[in-house]
XYZ file of C-alpha atoms in Angstrom:
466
model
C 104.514 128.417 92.608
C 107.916 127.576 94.337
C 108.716 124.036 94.102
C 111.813 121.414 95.683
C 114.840 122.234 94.031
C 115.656 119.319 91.638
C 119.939 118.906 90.594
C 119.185 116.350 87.998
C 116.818 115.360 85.418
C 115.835 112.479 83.616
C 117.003 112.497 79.812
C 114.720 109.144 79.284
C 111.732 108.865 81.251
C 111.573 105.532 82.183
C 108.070 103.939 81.718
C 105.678 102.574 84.493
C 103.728 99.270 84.545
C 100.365 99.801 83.596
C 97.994 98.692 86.984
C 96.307 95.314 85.899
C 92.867 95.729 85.160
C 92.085 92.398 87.123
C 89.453 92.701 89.810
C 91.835 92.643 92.651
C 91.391 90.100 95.701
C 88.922 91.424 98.874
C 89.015 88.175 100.855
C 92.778 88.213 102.546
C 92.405 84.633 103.901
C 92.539 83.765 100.213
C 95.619 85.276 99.480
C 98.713 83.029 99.189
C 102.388 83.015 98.619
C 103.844 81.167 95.659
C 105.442 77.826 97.262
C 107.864 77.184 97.680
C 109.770 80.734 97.240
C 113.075 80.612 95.043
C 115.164 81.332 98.260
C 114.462 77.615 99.377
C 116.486 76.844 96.533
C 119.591 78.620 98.917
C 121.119 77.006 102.078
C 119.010 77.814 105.398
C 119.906 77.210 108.698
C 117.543 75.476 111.028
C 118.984 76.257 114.304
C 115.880 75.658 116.657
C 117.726 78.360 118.999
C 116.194 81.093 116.613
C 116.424 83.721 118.864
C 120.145 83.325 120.350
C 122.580 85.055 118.949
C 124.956 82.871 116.819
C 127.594 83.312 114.452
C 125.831 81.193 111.165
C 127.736 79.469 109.108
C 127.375 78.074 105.713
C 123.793 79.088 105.035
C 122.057 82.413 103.724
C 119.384 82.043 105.660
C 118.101 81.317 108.943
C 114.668 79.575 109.337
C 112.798 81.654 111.922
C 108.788 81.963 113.384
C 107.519 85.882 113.777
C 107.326 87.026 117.086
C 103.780 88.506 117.254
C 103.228 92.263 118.749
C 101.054 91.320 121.800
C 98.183 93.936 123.268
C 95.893 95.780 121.815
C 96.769 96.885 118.011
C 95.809 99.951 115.788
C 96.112 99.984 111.900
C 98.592 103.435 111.681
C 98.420 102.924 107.871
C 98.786 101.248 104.505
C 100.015 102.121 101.085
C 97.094 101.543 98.629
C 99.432 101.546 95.686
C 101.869 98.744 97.358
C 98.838 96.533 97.957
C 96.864 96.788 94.967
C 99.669 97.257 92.618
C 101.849 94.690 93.891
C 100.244 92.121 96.132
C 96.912 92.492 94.165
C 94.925 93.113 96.928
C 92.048 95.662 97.278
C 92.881 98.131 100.223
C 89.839 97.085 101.838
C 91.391 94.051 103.110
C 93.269 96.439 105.504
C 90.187 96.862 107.880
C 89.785 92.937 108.231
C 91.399 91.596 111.262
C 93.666 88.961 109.227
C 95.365 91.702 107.447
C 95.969 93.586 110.641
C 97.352 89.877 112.535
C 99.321 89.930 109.604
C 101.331 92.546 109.860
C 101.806 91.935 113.900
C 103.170 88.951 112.378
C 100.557 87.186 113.862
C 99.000 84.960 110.833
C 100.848 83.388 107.852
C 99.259 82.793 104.907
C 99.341 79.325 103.203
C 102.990 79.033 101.137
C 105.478 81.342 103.810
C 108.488 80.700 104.493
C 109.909 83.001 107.487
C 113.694 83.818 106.805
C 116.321 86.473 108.336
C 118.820 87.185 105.800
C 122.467 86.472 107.107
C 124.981 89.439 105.682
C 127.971 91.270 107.209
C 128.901 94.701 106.784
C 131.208 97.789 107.073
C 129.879 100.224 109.348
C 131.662 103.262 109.285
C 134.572 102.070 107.308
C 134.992 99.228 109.908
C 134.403 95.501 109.661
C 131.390 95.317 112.334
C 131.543 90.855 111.038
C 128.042 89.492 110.985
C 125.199 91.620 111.010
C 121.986 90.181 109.498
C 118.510 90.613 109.160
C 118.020 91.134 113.145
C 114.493 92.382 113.764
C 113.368 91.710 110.372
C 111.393 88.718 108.615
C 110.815 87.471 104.975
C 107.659 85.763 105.138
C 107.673 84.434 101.962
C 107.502 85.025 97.781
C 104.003 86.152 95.706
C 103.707 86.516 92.164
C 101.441 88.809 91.089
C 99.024 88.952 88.229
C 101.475 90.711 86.204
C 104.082 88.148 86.809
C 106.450 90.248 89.325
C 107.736 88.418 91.703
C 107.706 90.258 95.334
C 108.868 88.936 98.689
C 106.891 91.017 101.975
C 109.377 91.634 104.967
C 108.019 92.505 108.741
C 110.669 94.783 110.269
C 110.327 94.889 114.442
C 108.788 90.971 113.914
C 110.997 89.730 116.737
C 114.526 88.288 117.521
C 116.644 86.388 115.038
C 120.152 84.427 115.659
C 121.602 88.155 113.842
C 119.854 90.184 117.459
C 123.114 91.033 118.707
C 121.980 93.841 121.293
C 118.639 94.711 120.399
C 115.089 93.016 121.143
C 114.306 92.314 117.882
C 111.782 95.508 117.863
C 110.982 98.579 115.983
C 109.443 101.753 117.567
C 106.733 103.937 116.035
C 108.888 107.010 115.446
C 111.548 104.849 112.750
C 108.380 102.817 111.475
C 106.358 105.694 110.446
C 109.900 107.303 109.105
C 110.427 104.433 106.698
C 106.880 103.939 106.066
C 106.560 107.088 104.412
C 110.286 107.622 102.856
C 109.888 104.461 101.265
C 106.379 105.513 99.629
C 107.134 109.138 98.807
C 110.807 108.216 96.907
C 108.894 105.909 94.903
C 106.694 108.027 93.893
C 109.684 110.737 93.253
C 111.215 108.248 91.211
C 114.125 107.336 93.189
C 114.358 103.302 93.173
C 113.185 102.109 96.735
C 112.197 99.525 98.393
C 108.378 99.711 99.417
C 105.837 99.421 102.271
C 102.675 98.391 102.686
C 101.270 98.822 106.084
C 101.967 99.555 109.599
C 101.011 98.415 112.855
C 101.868 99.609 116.553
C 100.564 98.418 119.888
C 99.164 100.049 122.908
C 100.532 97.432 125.271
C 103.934 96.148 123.874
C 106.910 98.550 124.860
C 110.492 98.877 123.824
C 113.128 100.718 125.622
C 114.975 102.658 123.698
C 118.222 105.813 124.259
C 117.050 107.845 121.619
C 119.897 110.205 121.868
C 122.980 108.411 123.585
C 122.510 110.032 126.712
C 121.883 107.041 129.021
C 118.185 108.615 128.822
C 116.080 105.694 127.781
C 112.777 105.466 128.354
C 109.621 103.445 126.854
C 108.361 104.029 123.832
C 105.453 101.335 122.005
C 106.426 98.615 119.428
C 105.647 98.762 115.724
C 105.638 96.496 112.828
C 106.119 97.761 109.029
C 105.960 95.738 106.075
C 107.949 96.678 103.232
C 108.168 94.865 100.177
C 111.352 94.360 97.312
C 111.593 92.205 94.724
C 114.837 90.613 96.711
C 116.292 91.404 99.773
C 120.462 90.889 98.753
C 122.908 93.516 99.736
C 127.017 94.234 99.409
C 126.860 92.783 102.710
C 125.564 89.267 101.679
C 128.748 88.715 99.852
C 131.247 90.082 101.834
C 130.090 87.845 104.855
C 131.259 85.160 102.824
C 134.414 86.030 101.476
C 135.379 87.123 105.040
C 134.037 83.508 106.727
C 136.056 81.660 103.853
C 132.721 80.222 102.206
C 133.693 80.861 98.368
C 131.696 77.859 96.951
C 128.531 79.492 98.582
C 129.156 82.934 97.147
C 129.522 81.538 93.879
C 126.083 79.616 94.371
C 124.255 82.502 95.912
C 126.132 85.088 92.767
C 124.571 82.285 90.003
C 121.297 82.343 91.913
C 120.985 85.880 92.063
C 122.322 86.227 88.641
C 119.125 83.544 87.470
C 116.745 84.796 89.400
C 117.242 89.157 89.021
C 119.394 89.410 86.294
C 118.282 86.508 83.790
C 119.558 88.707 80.733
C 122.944 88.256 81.775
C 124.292 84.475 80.384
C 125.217 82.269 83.047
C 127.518 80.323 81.166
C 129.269 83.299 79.962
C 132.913 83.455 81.692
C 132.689 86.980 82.292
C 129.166 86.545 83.839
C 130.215 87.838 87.706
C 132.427 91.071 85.628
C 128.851 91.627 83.717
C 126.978 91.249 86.658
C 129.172 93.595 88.820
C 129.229 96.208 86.407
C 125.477 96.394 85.857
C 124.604 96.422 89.886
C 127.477 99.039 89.999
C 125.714 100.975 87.223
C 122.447 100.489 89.226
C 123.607 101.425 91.747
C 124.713 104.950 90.250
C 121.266 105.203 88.766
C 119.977 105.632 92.322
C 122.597 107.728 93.911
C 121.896 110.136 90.591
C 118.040 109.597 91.428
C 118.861 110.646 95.792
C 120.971 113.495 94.574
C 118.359 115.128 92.401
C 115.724 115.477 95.064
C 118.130 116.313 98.041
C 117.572 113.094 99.390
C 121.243 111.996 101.827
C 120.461 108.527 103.021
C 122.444 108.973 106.704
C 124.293 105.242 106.953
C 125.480 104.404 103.771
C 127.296 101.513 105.420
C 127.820 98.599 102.833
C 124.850 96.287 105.054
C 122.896 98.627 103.265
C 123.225 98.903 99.366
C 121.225 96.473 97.966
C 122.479 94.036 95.256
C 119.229 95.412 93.103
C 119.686 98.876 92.779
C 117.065 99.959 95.147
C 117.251 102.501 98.341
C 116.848 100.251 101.013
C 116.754 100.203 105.621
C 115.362 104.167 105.701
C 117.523 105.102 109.037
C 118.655 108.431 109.765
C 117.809 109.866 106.397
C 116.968 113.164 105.315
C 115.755 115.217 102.509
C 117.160 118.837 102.724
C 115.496 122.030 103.681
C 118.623 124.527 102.700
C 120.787 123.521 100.126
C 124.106 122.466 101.643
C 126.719 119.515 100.164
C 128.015 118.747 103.301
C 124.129 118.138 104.747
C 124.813 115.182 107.362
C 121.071 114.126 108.603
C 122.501 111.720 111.240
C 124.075 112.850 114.265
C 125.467 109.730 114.870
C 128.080 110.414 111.584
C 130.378 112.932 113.851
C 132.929 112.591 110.894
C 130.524 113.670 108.019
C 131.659 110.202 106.238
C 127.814 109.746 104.727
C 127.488 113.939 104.190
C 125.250 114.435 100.975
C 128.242 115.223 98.440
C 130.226 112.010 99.527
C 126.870 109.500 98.838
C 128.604 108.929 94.850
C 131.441 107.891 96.488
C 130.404 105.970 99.209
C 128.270 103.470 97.158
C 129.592 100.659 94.864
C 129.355 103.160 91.973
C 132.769 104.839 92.645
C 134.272 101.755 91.980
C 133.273 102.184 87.979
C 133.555 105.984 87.990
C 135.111 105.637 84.312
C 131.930 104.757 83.046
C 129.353 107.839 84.062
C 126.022 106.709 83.114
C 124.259 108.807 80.244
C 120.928 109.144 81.267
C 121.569 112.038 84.107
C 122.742 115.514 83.083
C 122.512 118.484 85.516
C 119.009 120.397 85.106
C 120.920 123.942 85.315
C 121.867 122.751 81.142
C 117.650 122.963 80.833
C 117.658 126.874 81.844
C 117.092 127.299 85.086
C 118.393 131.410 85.394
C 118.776 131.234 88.852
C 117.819 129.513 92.078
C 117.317 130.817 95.729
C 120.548 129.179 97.380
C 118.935 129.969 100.628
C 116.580 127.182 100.823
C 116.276 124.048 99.125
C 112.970 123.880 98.614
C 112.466 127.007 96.269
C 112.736 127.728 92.893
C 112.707 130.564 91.205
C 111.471 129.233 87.156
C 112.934 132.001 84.697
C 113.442 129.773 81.980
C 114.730 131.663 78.809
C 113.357 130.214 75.590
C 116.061 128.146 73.276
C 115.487 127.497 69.330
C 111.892 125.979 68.385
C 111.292 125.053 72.420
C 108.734 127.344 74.014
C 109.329 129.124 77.291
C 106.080 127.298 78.421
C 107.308 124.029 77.275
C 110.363 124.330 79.726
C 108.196 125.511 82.354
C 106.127 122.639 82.119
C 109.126 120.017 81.908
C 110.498 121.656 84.668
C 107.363 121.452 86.881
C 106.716 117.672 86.075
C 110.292 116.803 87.687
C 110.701 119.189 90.285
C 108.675 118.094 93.332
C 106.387 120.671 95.158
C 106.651 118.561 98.457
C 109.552 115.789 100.009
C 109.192 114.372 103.410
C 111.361 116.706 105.440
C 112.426 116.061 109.170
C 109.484 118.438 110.133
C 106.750 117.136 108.675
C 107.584 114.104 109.879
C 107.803 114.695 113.137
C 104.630 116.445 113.235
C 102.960 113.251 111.968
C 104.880 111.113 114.929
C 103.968 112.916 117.732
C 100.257 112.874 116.815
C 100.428 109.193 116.223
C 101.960 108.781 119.725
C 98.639 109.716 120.871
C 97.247 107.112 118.231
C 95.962 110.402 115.721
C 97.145 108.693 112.429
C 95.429 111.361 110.746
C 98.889 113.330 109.552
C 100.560 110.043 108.593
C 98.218 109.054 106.083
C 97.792 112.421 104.967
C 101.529 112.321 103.640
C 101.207 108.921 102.002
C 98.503 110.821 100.322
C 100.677 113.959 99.514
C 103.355 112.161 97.912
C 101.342 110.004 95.772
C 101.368 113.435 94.191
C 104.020 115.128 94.768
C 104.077 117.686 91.955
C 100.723 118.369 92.500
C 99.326 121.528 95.459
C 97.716 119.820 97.722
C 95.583 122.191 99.444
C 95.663 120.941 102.836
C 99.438 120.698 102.734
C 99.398 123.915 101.665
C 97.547 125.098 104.969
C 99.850 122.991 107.124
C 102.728 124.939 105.354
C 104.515 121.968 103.622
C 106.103 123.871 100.751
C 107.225 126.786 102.996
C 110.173 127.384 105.111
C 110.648 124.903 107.991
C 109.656 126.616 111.369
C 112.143 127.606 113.915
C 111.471 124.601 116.162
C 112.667 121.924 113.399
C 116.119 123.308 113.412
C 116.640 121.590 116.872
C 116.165 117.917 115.405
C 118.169 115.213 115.376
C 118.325 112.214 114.412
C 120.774 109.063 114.780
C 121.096 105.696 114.295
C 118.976 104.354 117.101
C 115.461 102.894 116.094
């Protein structure tokens, strides 16, 4: 059976939390955030004149109310894993109407706290100054039952003081694109961000130049909720070394340094060199992790590499169909600067290249004879048989970390335009796949997910409008 090529392989496979046996909560109005959430502990701005742009100074945060979806809603989807794994929740909360109002951002439960982070960024090797959490919403901090501490995130909740040209909106299309990425890489075991659930209305419309053309047209609002154990990127910091507030980088580096890295010694006077190194090494860990499954994440602008380690805002990303290093999924990159061979470089792991991390080696050093360089996705497993290690052994190694299916452009796309006409069927039908996806999955097998993209797909682009 041909499977998705994998580059790398795990030396150490890294254990997963056992699910808690706990019966897990069906009544959502009795579901709560801790309060209040560490982040209180940070400066946040109050400006009542949320949703004006304003350059923010002196605070990480700015305090700021959801800005419901309005007309009539449809549940697209939700991650049962996300919600019973990490919010405890059993996924038959989803069909209650309180779940639904809140992910339209339409009901808080007891304990939020609704923040938009407040970060700066290079975007294409150029200082674009503030940035900023701009359609997106923290709603608050929960603690689950085995004592993980997550904080849920509406994306396309509604303007912010960081909306500098958009509406504060996300459309279906990049919804049901992160949705899914953010689900199936976790499952691949590439460090990610999460997502829970997604809404979209019938009634509330964006407009939105998909391609640059001065072509814009309608399309319908969405609402995803993803989920990350903290939300801090390169982007937080360099804000404030570029506004002159170094007393507030060194509280928010202590905080973060308390809060996600408690092993490190805070009264240690190399703590921030300790620190750097290990979210550099992190870092590397996940680029390794992308790299192995084809994955090329499209903007790797520093607004996006998170502080944690974790792939995080699924743009213009794209998992390859044909193996080629200078793969560029986003037409908006004209240069090639975020191509799939420059993504070690681009991240904050170039900056400790002396130091490779030992836990990645390249899987061609476990046997693989030969591999079809004319698409990606298929492997041919001749694997000849070394010392006391059976052929079948390798085989079966080889199988249980090279995926069958990834979340190409196609099958994607596929999924989006049948949601357009609110058929969600195809979008849950991938979070489904990639639960598994080493596993043949019969029906993906009939829709032709492990064969050769179709003629069609070739003509798809993508860039970095939502």
């Amino acid at each position: 059976m041909k499977r998705a090529f994998c580059v790398l392989v795990p030396l150490f496979q890294e254990t997963k939390v056992t699910v808690s046996t706990m019966a897990k909560l069906t009544d959502f109005k009795e579901w709560k955030f801790r309060s209040p959430p560490s982040y209180a502990e940070l400066p946040i701005d109050e400006n009542p004149q949320y949703n004006e742009p304003v350059a923010v100074k002196n605070a990480v945060f700015s305090k700021v109310p959801t800005e419901p979806l309005t007309g009539k809603l449809h549940l697209v989807c939700v991650s049962e894993e996300a919600l019973s794994d990490i919010l405890d929740l059993d996924p038959k909360v989803a069909e209650t109407e309180e779940f639904v109002d809140f992910l339209a951002g339409k009901y808080l439960p007891e304990g939020g706290l609704t923040v938009s982070h407040r970060y700066g960024g290079y975007q294409f090797g150029y200082w674009a100054d503030q940035l900023g959490d701009g359609r997106a919403h923290i709603l608050g901090e929960y603690v689950n039952s085995k004592g993980e501490c997550w904080q849920p995130q509406l994306k396309g909740s509604g303007e912010t003081p960081y909306s500098r040209f958009g509406d504060g909106r996300a459309v279906l299309r990049s919804s049901i694109r992160e949705m899914i990425a953010s689900e199936a890489c976790y499952h691949l075991g590439v460090p990610t961000t999460r997502a829970a659930g997604l809404v979209v209305s019938d009634d509330h419309k964006v407009w939105r130049d998909k391609t640059y053309s001065g072509m814009a047209r309608q399309e319908r609002a969405a609402i995803v909720m993803r989920v990350a154990r903290a939300w801090y990127r390169l982007g937080s910091f360099e804000i404030l070394f570029k506004r002159k507030e170094p007393q507030l980088a060194e509280t928010l580096a202590d905080f973060i340094i308390k809060h996600h890295f408690p092993h490190i010694d805070i009264n240690d006077a190399d703590k921030y060199v300790n620190w750097f190194s290990e979210v550099a090494h992190t870092n590397l860990d996940m680029v390794a992790s992308w790299q192995g499954v084809g994955f090329t994440h499209g903007v790797l602008n520093t607004d996006n590499i998170s502080l944690l380690g974790d792939t995080i805002d699924y743009g213009p990303y794209g998992f390859m169909d044909h193996y080629y290093e200078h793969y560029v999924p986003n037409s908006s990159d004209d240069m090639g600067r975020y191509a799939f061979n420059k993504q070690p470089d681009k991240n904050i792991s170039c900056k400790t290249r002396s130091r490779r991390n030992p836990r990645w080696r390249l899987v061609t050093r476990e046997g693989f004879a030969r591999h079809d360089a004319e698409h990606f996705g298929r492997l041919h497993l001749h694997i000849p048989t070394t010392g006391r290690v059976s052929e079948e052994s390798r085989r079966q190694r080889m199988l249980s970390v090279n995926p069958m299916y990834v979340p190409r452009n196609w099958m994607l796309q596929e999924a989006i335009a049948d949601a357009d006409n609110n058929d969600f069927h195809k979008v849950r039908l991938l979070l489904k796949i990639f639960k598994d996806p080493y596993s043949v999955n019969k029906e993906a097998e009939i829709l032709g997910y492990s064969s050769q993209p179709p003629s069609w797909s070739y003509g798809l682009k993508l860039s970095c409008s939502s």
